[in-house]
PDB file of C-alpha atoms in Angstrom:
ATOM      1  CA  UNK A 249      66.835  86.981 -21.384  1.00  0.00           C
ATOM      2  CA  UNK A 250      64.378  84.146 -20.436  1.00  0.00           C
ATOM      3  CA  UNK A 251      61.194  84.471 -18.344  1.00  0.00           C
ATOM      4  CA  UNK A 252      62.096  82.404 -15.320  1.00  0.00           C
ATOM      5  CA  UNK A 253      59.164  81.862 -13.175  1.00  0.00           C
ATOM      6  CA  UNK A 254      59.261  80.055  -9.987  1.00  0.00           C
ATOM      7  CA  UNK A 255      56.123  78.207  -8.906  1.00  0.00           C
ATOM      8  CA  UNK A 256      56.131  77.736  -5.109  1.00  0.00           C
ATOM      9  CA  UNK A 257      52.686  76.355  -5.100  1.00  0.00           C
ATOM     10  CA  UNK A 258      54.097  72.878  -5.767  1.00  0.00           C
ATOM     11  CA  UNK A 259      56.445  73.033  -2.672  1.00  0.00           C
ATOM     12  CA  UNK A 260      54.663  70.764  -0.142  1.00  0.00           C
ATOM     13  CA  UNK A 261      55.091  71.363   4.093  1.00  0.00           C
ATOM     14  CA  UNK A 262      56.624  68.065   4.187  1.00  0.00           C
ATOM     15  CA  UNK A 263      58.977  68.861   1.532  1.00  0.00           C
ATOM     16  CA  UNK A 264      60.099  72.290   2.926  1.00  0.00           C
ATOM     17  CA  UNK A 265      60.675  70.293   6.393  1.00  0.00           C
ATOM     18  CA  UNK A 266      63.207  67.906   4.462  1.00  0.00           C
ATOM     19  CA  UNK A 267      65.214  70.998   3.246  1.00  0.00           C
ATOM     20  CA  UNK A 268      65.325  72.751   6.740  1.00  0.00           C
ATOM     21  CA  UNK A 269      65.933  69.416   8.424  1.00  0.00           C
ATOM     22  CA  UNK A 270      69.806  69.560   8.619  1.00  0.00           C
ATOM     23  CA  UNK A 271      69.781  73.208  10.061  1.00  0.00           C
ATOM     24  CA  UNK A 272      69.199  72.053  13.674  1.00  0.00           C
ATOM     25  CA  UNK A 273      71.692  69.491  13.829  1.00  0.00           C
ATOM     26  CA  UNK A 274      74.011  71.384  11.929  1.00  0.00           C
ATOM     27  CA  UNK A 275      73.668  74.583  13.979  1.00  0.00           C
ATOM     28  CA  UNK A 276      74.227  72.129  17.258  1.00  0.00           C
ATOM     29  CA  UNK A 277      77.469  70.913  15.754  1.00  0.00           C
ATOM     30  CA  UNK A 278      78.403  74.404  15.107  1.00  0.00           C
ATOM     31  CA  UNK A 279      77.494  76.220  18.207  1.00  0.00           C
ATOM     32  CA  UNK A 280      78.622  73.290  20.291  1.00  0.00           C
ATOM     33  CA  UNK A 281      81.986  73.048  18.593  1.00  0.00           C
ATOM     34  CA  UNK A 282      82.604  76.848  19.024  1.00  0.00           C
ATOM     35  CA  UNK A 283      81.369  76.889  22.688  1.00  0.00           C
ATOM     36  CA  UNK A 284      83.338  74.061  23.896  1.00  0.00           C
ATOM     37  CA  UNK A 285      86.448  75.105  22.105  1.00  0.00           C
ATOM     38  CA  UNK A 286      86.770  78.833  22.817  1.00  0.00           C
ATOM     39  CA  UNK A 287      90.537  78.769  21.213  1.00  0.00           C
ATOM     40  CA  UNK A 288      89.094  77.668  18.053  1.00  0.00           C
ATOM     41  CA  UNK A 289      85.999  79.777  18.230  1.00  0.00           C
ATOM     42  CA  UNK A 290      88.588  82.848  18.839  1.00  0.00           C
ATOM     43  CA  UNK A 291      90.841  82.117  16.102  1.00  0.00           C
ATOM     44  CA  UNK A 292      88.061  81.714  13.644  1.00  0.00           C
ATOM     45  CA  UNK A 293      86.228  85.011  14.461  1.00  0.00           C
ATOM     46  CA  UNK A 294      89.387  86.826  14.313  1.00  0.00           C
ATOM     47  CA  UNK A 295      90.542  85.510  10.966  1.00  0.00           C
ATOM     48  CA  UNK A 296      91.983  88.215   8.778  1.00  0.00           C
ATOM     49  CA  UNK A 297      91.221  86.358   5.594  1.00  0.00           C
ATOM     50  CA  UNK A 298      87.570  86.790   6.156  1.00  0.00           C
ATOM     51  CA  UNK A 299      85.170  89.547   6.579  1.00  0.00           C
ATOM     52  CA  UNK A 300      82.115  89.465   8.986  1.00  0.00           C
ATOM     53  CA  UNK A 301      79.447  88.526   6.315  1.00  0.00           C
ATOM     54  CA  UNK A 302      81.934  86.185   4.534  1.00  0.00           C
ATOM     55  CA  UNK A 303      82.487  84.245   7.659  1.00  0.00           C
ATOM     56  CA  UNK A 304      78.769  84.457   8.684  1.00  0.00           C
ATOM     57  CA  UNK A 305      77.941  82.823   5.074  1.00  0.00           C
ATOM     58  CA  UNK A 306      80.919  80.180   5.602  1.00  0.00           C
ATOM     59  CA  UNK A 307      79.691  79.132   8.929  1.00  0.00           C
ATOM     60  CA  UNK A 308      75.747  78.963   8.012  1.00  0.00           C
ATOM     61  CA  UNK A 309      76.913  76.977   4.798  1.00  0.00           C
ATOM     62  CA  UNK A 310      79.561  74.332   6.836  1.00  0.00           C
ATOM     63  CA  UNK A 311      76.638  73.855   9.532  1.00  0.00           C
ATOM     64  CA  UNK A 312      74.119  73.167   6.796  1.00  0.00           C
ATOM     65  CA  UNK A 313      76.566  70.734   5.317  1.00  0.00           C
ATOM     66  CA  UNK A 314      77.700  68.910   8.363  1.00  0.00           C
ATOM     67  CA  UNK A 315      73.908  68.764   9.671  1.00  0.00           C
ATOM     68  CA  UNK A 316      72.904  67.138   5.946  1.00  0.00           C
ATOM     69  CA  UNK A 317      75.778  64.472   6.156  1.00  0.00           C
ATOM     70  CA  UNK A 318      74.932  63.535   9.645  1.00  0.00           C
ATOM     71  CA  UNK A 319      71.002  63.603   8.863  1.00  0.00           C
ATOM     72  CA  UNK A 320      71.895  61.254   5.995  1.00  0.00           C
ATOM     73  CA  UNK A 321      74.069  58.971   8.077  1.00  0.00           C
ATOM     74  CA  UNK A 322      71.872  58.822  10.854  1.00  0.00           C
ATOM     75  CA  UNK A 323      68.758  57.943   8.699  1.00  0.00           C
ATOM     76  CA  UNK A 324      70.570  55.279   6.750  1.00  0.00           C
ATOM     77  CA  UNK A 325      72.086  53.674   9.617  1.00  0.00           C
ATOM     78  CA  UNK A 326      68.825  53.475  11.496  1.00  0.00           C
ATOM     79  CA  UNK A 327      67.300  51.823   8.654  1.00  0.00           C
ATOM     80  CA  UNK A 328      70.011  49.354   8.263  1.00  0.00           C
ATOM     81  CA  UNK A 329      69.918  48.626  12.150  1.00  0.00           C
ATOM     82  CA  UNK A 330      65.889  48.624  11.921  1.00  0.00           C
ATOM     83  CA  UNK A 331      66.079  45.933   9.015  1.00  0.00           C
ATOM     84  CA  UNK A 332      68.727  43.558  10.740  1.00  0.00           C
ATOM     85  CA  UNK A 333      66.810  43.753  13.894  1.00  0.00           C
ATOM     86  CA  UNK A 334      63.548  43.166  12.205  1.00  0.00           C
ATOM     87  CA  UNK A 335      65.133  40.265  10.187  1.00  0.00           C
ATOM     88  CA  UNK A 336      66.381  38.840  13.401  1.00  0.00           C
ATOM     89  CA  UNK A 337      63.722  39.373  15.786  1.00  0.00           C
ATOM     90  CA  UNK A 338      60.738  40.521  14.000  1.00  0.00           C
ATOM     91  CA  UNK A 339      58.537  37.539  14.028  1.00  0.00           C
ATOM     92  CA  UNK A 340      59.311  36.886  17.409  1.00  0.00           C
ATOM     93  CA  UNK A 341      58.018  40.601  18.451  1.00  0.00           C
ATOM     94  CA  UNK A 342      55.501  41.047  16.042  1.00  0.00           C
ATOM     95  CA  UNK A 343      54.172  37.131  15.103  1.00  0.00           C
ATOM     96  CA  UNK A 344      51.085  38.638  13.170  1.00  0.00           C
ATOM     97  CA  UNK A 345      52.077  41.918  11.371  1.00  0.00           C
ATOM     98  CA  UNK A 346      49.297  44.036   9.970  1.00  0.00           C
ATOM     99  CA  UNK A 347      48.174  43.592   6.441  1.00  0.00           C
ATOM    100  CA  UNK A 348      46.174  46.573   5.280  1.00  0.00           C
ATOM    101  CA  UNK A 349      46.111  45.099   1.641  1.00  0.00           C
ATOM    102  CA  UNK A 350      43.761  42.346   2.816  1.00  0.00           C
ATOM    103  CA  UNK A 351      41.338  45.152   3.505  1.00  0.00           C
ATOM    104  CA  UNK A 352      38.190  44.422   1.352  1.00  0.00           C
ATOM    105  CA  UNK A 353      37.106  48.153   1.659  1.00  0.00           C
ATOM    106  CA  UNK A 354      40.602  49.271   0.444  1.00  0.00           C
ATOM    107  CA  UNK A 355      40.551  46.558  -2.301  1.00  0.00           C
ATOM    108  CA  UNK A 356      37.114  47.494  -3.758  1.00  0.00           C
ATOM    109  CA  UNK A 357      38.151  51.207  -3.862  1.00  0.00           C
ATOM    110  CA  UNK A 358      41.805  50.672  -5.224  1.00  0.00           C
ATOM    111  CA  UNK A 359      39.991  48.781  -7.807  1.00  0.00           C
ATOM    112  CA  UNK A 360      37.987  51.763  -8.855  1.00  0.00           C
ATOM    113  CA  UNK A 361      41.042  53.668  -9.015  1.00  0.00           C
ATOM    114  CA  UNK A 362      43.398  51.617 -10.739  1.00  0.00           C
ATOM    115  CA  UNK A 363      40.697  50.152 -13.146  1.00  0.00           C
ATOM    116  CA  UNK A 364      39.997  47.212 -15.049  1.00  0.00           C
ATOM    117  CA  UNK A 365      43.215  47.023 -16.923  1.00  0.00           C
ATOM    118  CA  UNK A 366      45.616  47.426 -13.629  1.00  0.00           C
ATOM    119  CA  UNK A 367      43.618  45.824 -10.839  1.00  0.00           C
ATOM    120  CA  UNK A 368      44.260  42.157  -9.793  1.00  0.00           C
ATOM    121  CA  UNK A 369      41.559  39.405 -10.903  1.00  0.00           C
ATOM    122  CA  UNK A 370      39.631  38.942  -7.793  1.00  0.00           C
ATOM    123  CA  UNK A 371      39.177  40.770  -4.471  1.00  0.00           C
ATOM    124  CA  UNK A 372      38.704  37.634  -2.328  1.00  0.00           C
ATOM    125  CA  UNK A 373      40.816  37.134   0.406  1.00  0.00           C
ATOM    126  CA  UNK A 374      43.561  34.276   0.210  1.00  0.00           C
ATOM    127  CA  UNK A 375      44.158  32.176   3.513  1.00  0.00           C
ATOM    128  CA  UNK A 376      47.228  30.178   3.429  1.00  0.00           C
ATOM    129  CA  UNK A 377      46.406  27.811   6.332  1.00  0.00           C
ATOM    130  CA  UNK A 378      43.245  27.098   4.829  1.00  0.00           C
ATOM    131  CA  UNK A 379      45.023  26.489   1.432  1.00  0.00           C
ATOM    132  CA  UNK A 380      47.437  23.923   3.058  1.00  0.00           C
ATOM    133  CA  UNK A 381      44.844  22.415   5.208  1.00  0.00           C
ATOM    134  CA  UNK A 382      42.620  21.474   2.079  1.00  0.00           C
ATOM    135  CA  UNK A 383      45.725  20.334   0.037  1.00  0.00           C
ATOM    136  CA  UNK A 384      46.612  17.940   3.055  1.00  0.00           C
ATOM    137  CA  UNK A 385      43.138  16.511   3.071  1.00  0.00           C
ATOM    138  CA  UNK A 386      42.970  16.370  -0.711  1.00  0.00           C
ATOM    139  CA  UNK A 387      46.540  14.248  -0.440  1.00  0.00           C
ATOM    140  CA  UNK A 388      45.040  11.954   1.958  1.00  0.00           C
ATOM    141  CA  UNK A 389      42.500  10.554  -0.671  1.00  0.00           C
ATOM    142  CA  UNK A 390      42.901   7.055  -1.071  1.00  0.00           C
ATOM    143  CA  UNK A 391      41.160   6.724  -4.734  1.00  0.00           C
ATOM    144  CA  UNK A 392      43.659   8.467  -7.178  1.00  0.00           C
ATOM    145  CA  UNK A 393      40.997   9.795  -9.526  1.00  0.00           C
ATOM    146  CA  UNK A 394      39.255  11.486  -6.589  1.00  0.00           C
ATOM    147  CA  UNK A 395      42.214  12.553  -5.320  1.00  0.00           C
ATOM    148  CA  UNK A 396      43.631  14.019  -8.457  1.00  0.00           C
ATOM    149  CA  UNK A 397      40.208  15.957  -9.048  1.00  0.00           C
ATOM    150  CA  UNK A 398      40.243  17.176  -5.534  1.00  0.00           C
ATOM    151  CA  UNK A 399      43.711  18.395  -5.743  1.00  0.00           C
ATOM    152  CA  UNK A 400      42.886  20.359  -9.131  1.00  0.00           C
ATOM    153  CA  UNK A 401      39.760  21.863  -7.409  1.00  0.00           C
ATOM    154  CA  UNK A 402      41.907  23.119  -4.534  1.00  0.00           C
ATOM    155  CA  UNK A 403      44.450  24.552  -6.827  1.00  0.00           C
ATOM    156  CA  UNK A 404      41.790  26.070  -9.125  1.00  0.00           C
ATOM    157  CA  UNK A 405      40.200  27.591  -6.036  1.00  0.00           C
ATOM    158  CA  UNK A 406      43.077  29.028  -4.113  1.00  0.00           C
ATOM    159  CA  UNK A 407      45.770  29.927  -7.093  1.00  0.00           C
ATOM    160  CA  UNK A 408      44.003  32.976  -8.344  1.00  0.00           C
ATOM    161  CA  UNK A 409      43.415  34.324  -4.667  1.00  0.00           C
ATOM    162  CA  UNK A 410      47.150  33.611  -3.937  1.00  0.00           C
ATOM    163  CA  UNK A 411      48.058  35.358  -6.949  1.00  0.00           C
ATOM    164  CA  UNK A 412      45.802  38.318  -6.475  1.00  0.00           C
ATOM    165  CA  UNK A 413      46.836  38.723  -3.015  1.00  0.00           C
ATOM    166  CA  UNK A 414      50.615  39.223  -3.911  1.00  0.00           C
ATOM    167  CA  UNK A 415      49.369  41.553  -6.600  1.00  0.00           C
ATOM    168  CA  UNK A 416      47.384  43.307  -3.969  1.00  0.00           C
ATOM    169  CA  UNK A 417      50.348  43.608  -1.834  1.00  0.00           C
ATOM    170  CA  UNK A 418      52.576  45.313  -4.565  1.00  0.00           C
ATOM    171  CA  UNK A 419      49.649  47.579  -5.345  1.00  0.00           C
ATOM    172  CA  UNK A 420      49.589  48.699  -1.877  1.00  0.00           C
ATOM    173  CA  UNK A 421      53.381  49.587  -1.630  1.00  0.00           C
ATOM    174  CA  UNK A 422      53.035  51.328  -5.004  1.00  0.00           C
ATOM    175  CA  UNK A 423      49.849  53.578  -4.076  1.00  0.00           C
ATOM    176  CA  UNK A 424      51.757  54.454  -0.690  1.00  0.00           C
ATOM    177  CA  UNK A 425      54.510  55.788  -2.800  1.00  0.00           C
ATOM    178  CA  UNK A 426      52.167  57.450  -5.236  1.00  0.00           C
ATOM    179  CA  UNK A 427      50.233  59.227  -2.498  1.00  0.00           C
ATOM    180  CA  UNK A 428      53.345  59.879  -0.421  1.00  0.00           C
ATOM    181  CA  UNK A 429      53.832  62.943  -3.248  1.00  0.00           C
ATOM    182  CA  UNK A 430      50.569  64.261  -2.535  1.00  0.00           C
ATOM    183  CA  UNK A 431      50.450  67.553  -0.375  1.00  0.00           C
ATOM    184  CA  UNK A 432      47.705  65.980   1.983  1.00  0.00           C
ATOM    185  CA  UNK A 433      49.894  63.041   2.623  1.00  0.00           C
ATOM    186  CA  UNK A 434      52.613  63.508   5.168  1.00  0.00           C
ATOM    187  CA  UNK A 435      52.936  63.926   8.932  1.00  0.00           C
ATOM    188  CA  UNK A 436      55.075  66.594   9.891  1.00  0.00           C
ATOM    189  CA  UNK A 437      55.201  65.251  13.289  1.00  0.00           C
ATOM    190  CA  UNK A 438      57.729  62.532  11.972  1.00  0.00           C
ATOM    191  CA  UNK A 439      60.079  65.307  10.545  1.00  0.00           C
ATOM    192  CA  UNK A 440      60.191  66.893  13.865  1.00  0.00           C
ATOM    193  CA  UNK A 441      61.006  63.664  15.711  1.00  0.00           C
ATOM    194  CA  UNK A 442      63.651  62.829  12.941  1.00  0.00           C
ATOM    195  CA  UNK A 443      65.061  66.217  13.908  1.00  0.00           C
ATOM    196  CA  UNK A 444      65.111  65.523  17.587  1.00  0.00           C
ATOM    197  CA  UNK A 445      66.513  61.998  16.557  1.00  0.00           C
ATOM    198  CA  UNK A 446      69.573  63.715  14.565  1.00  0.00           C
ATOM    199  CA  UNK A 447      69.906  66.187  16.993  1.00  0.00           C
ATOM    200  CA  UNK A 448      70.343  63.843  19.848  1.00  0.00           C
ATOM    201  CA  UNK A 449      73.211  62.166  17.794  1.00  0.00           C
ATOM    202  CA  UNK A 450      74.739  65.614  17.063  1.00  0.00           C
ATOM    203  CA  UNK A 451      74.793  66.224  20.878  1.00  0.00           C
ATOM    204  CA  UNK A 452      76.348  62.664  21.746  1.00  0.00           C
ATOM    205  CA  UNK A 453      79.064  63.239  19.159  1.00  0.00           C
ATOM    206  CA  UNK A 454      79.917  66.706  20.613  1.00  0.00           C
ATOM    207  CA  UNK A 455      80.387  65.366  24.220  1.00  0.00           C
ATOM    208  CA  UNK A 456      82.076  61.956  23.180  1.00  0.00           C
ATOM    209  CA  UNK A 457      84.714  64.361  20.883  1.00  0.00           C
ATOM    210  CA  UNK A 458      85.184  66.842  23.432  1.00  0.00           C
ATOM    211  CA  UNK A 459      85.208  64.789  26.539  1.00  0.00           C
ATOM    212  CA  UNK A 460      82.365  66.908  28.258  1.00  0.00           C
ATOM    213  CA  UNK A 461      79.623  64.724  29.759  1.00  0.00           C
ATOM    214  CA  UNK A 462      76.254  65.569  31.520  1.00  0.00           C
ATOM    215  CA  UNK A 463      73.824  63.045  32.810  1.00  0.00           C
ATOM    216  CA  UNK A 464      70.858  65.297  32.110  1.00  0.00           C
ATOM    217  CA  UNK A 465      72.255  65.448  28.518  1.00  0.00           C
ATOM    218  CA  UNK A 466      72.957  61.608  28.047  1.00  0.00           C
ATOM    219  CA  UNK A 467      68.982  61.057  29.329  1.00  0.00           C
ATOM    220  CA  UNK A 468      67.665  63.492  26.995  1.00  0.00           C
ATOM    221  CA  UNK A 469      69.568  61.839  24.167  1.00  0.00           C
ATOM    222  CA  UNK A 470      68.627  58.558  24.715  1.00  0.00           C
ATOM    223  CA  UNK A 471      65.182  59.430  25.006  1.00  0.00           C
ATOM    224  CA  UNK A 472      65.324  61.294  21.844  1.00  0.00           C
ATOM    225  CA  UNK A 473      67.281  58.125  19.922  1.00  0.00           C
ATOM    226  CA  UNK A 474      64.567  56.000  21.762  1.00  0.00           C
ATOM    227  CA  UNK A 475      61.661  57.698  20.124  1.00  0.00           C
ATOM    228  CA  UNK A 476      63.750  58.561  16.722  1.00  0.00           C
ATOM    229  CA  UNK A 477      64.381  55.288  15.979  1.00  0.00           C
ATOM    230  CA  UNK A 478      60.999  53.837  16.768  1.00  0.00           C
ATOM    231  CA  UNK A 479      59.350  56.402  14.254  1.00  0.00           C
ATOM    232  CA  UNK A 480      62.066  55.717  11.977  1.00  0.00           C
ATOM    233  CA  UNK A 481      61.230  51.841  12.135  1.00  0.00           C
ATOM    234  CA  UNK A 482      57.464  52.186  12.407  1.00  0.00           C
ATOM    235  CA  UNK A 483      56.457  55.484  10.723  1.00  0.00           C
ATOM    236  CA  UNK A 484      56.137  54.419   7.169  1.00  0.00           C
ATOM    237  CA  UNK A 485      54.468  51.322   5.191  1.00  0.00           C
ATOM    238  CA  UNK A 486      52.043  48.978   6.827  1.00  0.00           C
ATOM    239  CA  UNK A 487      52.748  49.977  10.562  1.00  0.00           C
ATOM    240  CA  UNK A 488      51.472  53.524   9.659  1.00  0.00           C
ATOM    241  CA  UNK A 489      48.341  52.469   8.365  1.00  0.00           C
ATOM    242  CA  UNK A 490      47.786  48.991   9.677  1.00  0.00           C
ATOM    243  CA  UNK A 491      44.180  48.623   8.890  1.00  0.00           C
ATOM    244  CA  UNK A 492      44.512  50.666   5.330  1.00  0.00           C
ATOM    245  CA  UNK A 493      41.883  53.272   6.432  1.00  0.00           C
ATOM    246  CA  UNK A 494      44.383  56.307   5.529  1.00  0.00           C
ATOM    247  CA  UNK A 495      45.227  55.105   1.897  1.00  0.00           C
ATOM    248  CA  UNK A 496      41.311  54.283   1.708  1.00  0.00           C
ATOM    249  CA  UNK A 497      40.649  57.963   2.594  1.00  0.00           C
ATOM    250  CA  UNK A 498      43.160  59.074   0.198  1.00  0.00           C
ATOM    251  CA  UNK A 499      41.589  56.838  -2.808  1.00  0.00           C
ATOM    252  CA  UNK A 500      38.104  58.269  -1.891  1.00  0.00           C
ATOM    253  CA  UNK A 501      39.576  61.802  -2.187  1.00  0.00           C
ATOM    254  CA  UNK A 502      41.012  61.274  -5.513  1.00  0.00           C
ATOM    255  CA  UNK A 503      38.080  59.251  -6.956  1.00  0.00           C
ATOM    256  CA  UNK A 504      35.757  62.124  -5.647  1.00  0.00           C
ATOM    257  CA  UNK A 505      38.028  64.736  -7.302  1.00  0.00           C
ATOM    258  CA  UNK A 506      38.144  63.137 -10.679  1.00  0.00           C
ATOM    259  CA  UNK A 507      34.472  62.612 -10.532  1.00  0.00           C
ATOM    260  CA  UNK A 508      33.721  66.297  -9.842  1.00  0.00           C
ATOM    261  CA  UNK A 509      33.359  68.581 -12.855  1.00  0.00           C
ATOM    262  CA  UNK A 510      36.183  71.073 -13.239  1.00  0.00           C
ATOM    263  CA  UNK A 511      34.474  74.575 -12.965  1.00  0.00           C
ATOM    264  CA  UNK A 512      37.792  76.308 -14.093  1.00  0.00           C
ATOM    265  CA  UNK A 513      37.900  74.799 -17.495  1.00  0.00           C
ATOM    266  CA  UNK A 514      33.804  75.332 -17.793  1.00  0.00           C
ATOM    267  CA  UNK A 515      33.322  78.166 -20.446  1.00  0.00           C
ATOM    268  CA  UNK A 516      31.024  80.708 -19.215  1.00  0.00           C
ATOM    269  CA  UNK A 517      27.798  80.955 -21.084  1.00  0.00           C
ATOM    270  CA  UNK A 518      27.529  83.474 -23.623  1.00  0.00           C
ATOM    271  CA  UNK A 519      25.346  86.686 -22.902  1.00  0.00           C
TER     272      UNK A 519
END
C-alpha cells in the first residue's frame, strides 16, 4: 500500500473559506425550501427508500452543490455586471483611477525583487499629458531641421518611459496574482461579505419562487446585495491597494526572508 500523507500546512485560511463558502447559501436554500413547503419536507423525511443517515448525507450533499452553483452564478454575474457598469460609467464616476504601479517606492522594491533580467528599463514616471504637450510644441516649430531634431529628442526622452510604464503596470498585475497565493495575503472579511452577498440572493430566490415576501427580509437582502456587489467590484486589483503600499510591504517581507539565513539548513557545529 502506498504511504499517503496529507499536508494540511499548505492550506490557507482564505482557501478554507472558499471551500466552506457554499455551505451558507446552500443551507439557506435547503432549510428555506423545507420550511416553506411542509408537504415536500414531509414526503422527503418519510421516504422509505432512504435511511436516516442516507437522507442526512444526501441533504448535505445537495445543499452544498446548490450553494456552490449559486455562489458561482452570483460571482460571475456580479463580475459581468460590474464590468459593463464600469465600461459605461467608470470614467464619469472615477475620472482619476488609482495607479499604484506609479509609486516610485514600489517600483524600486519590485526592481530588486524581479532582478535585472525581468525589471523594466527605467523607474522614471511617464506623464502622457506632458508628452503630448512637448510633441505639439515640436510640431509648431517652423524650421524643418530644428523641428525634426526636437521631435526626435521628445520621442527619445518619453518613449522609454512610456514603454516602462506599461511594463510596470503588467508586473503589478502579475505580482498581485503571485502574492494572492501567499498565506499572509488575503482579507477574510471579503469572503464573509461574499457569503452575505450569496445568502441574500438565496433568500430572494426563496421568496420569489414560493411567493412569500416580507419587507424586513427584502431590506436586509438589498443591503447585502449593495455591500456584496461593492466588495466584488472594488475588493481586488488597484482599488484594494490604491497606493501600492500593501504590495510594497509584501515585497519587503519576501526580500527580507530571502536575505535572512536559513537556520534549518545550517548544520550544527561538530563537537
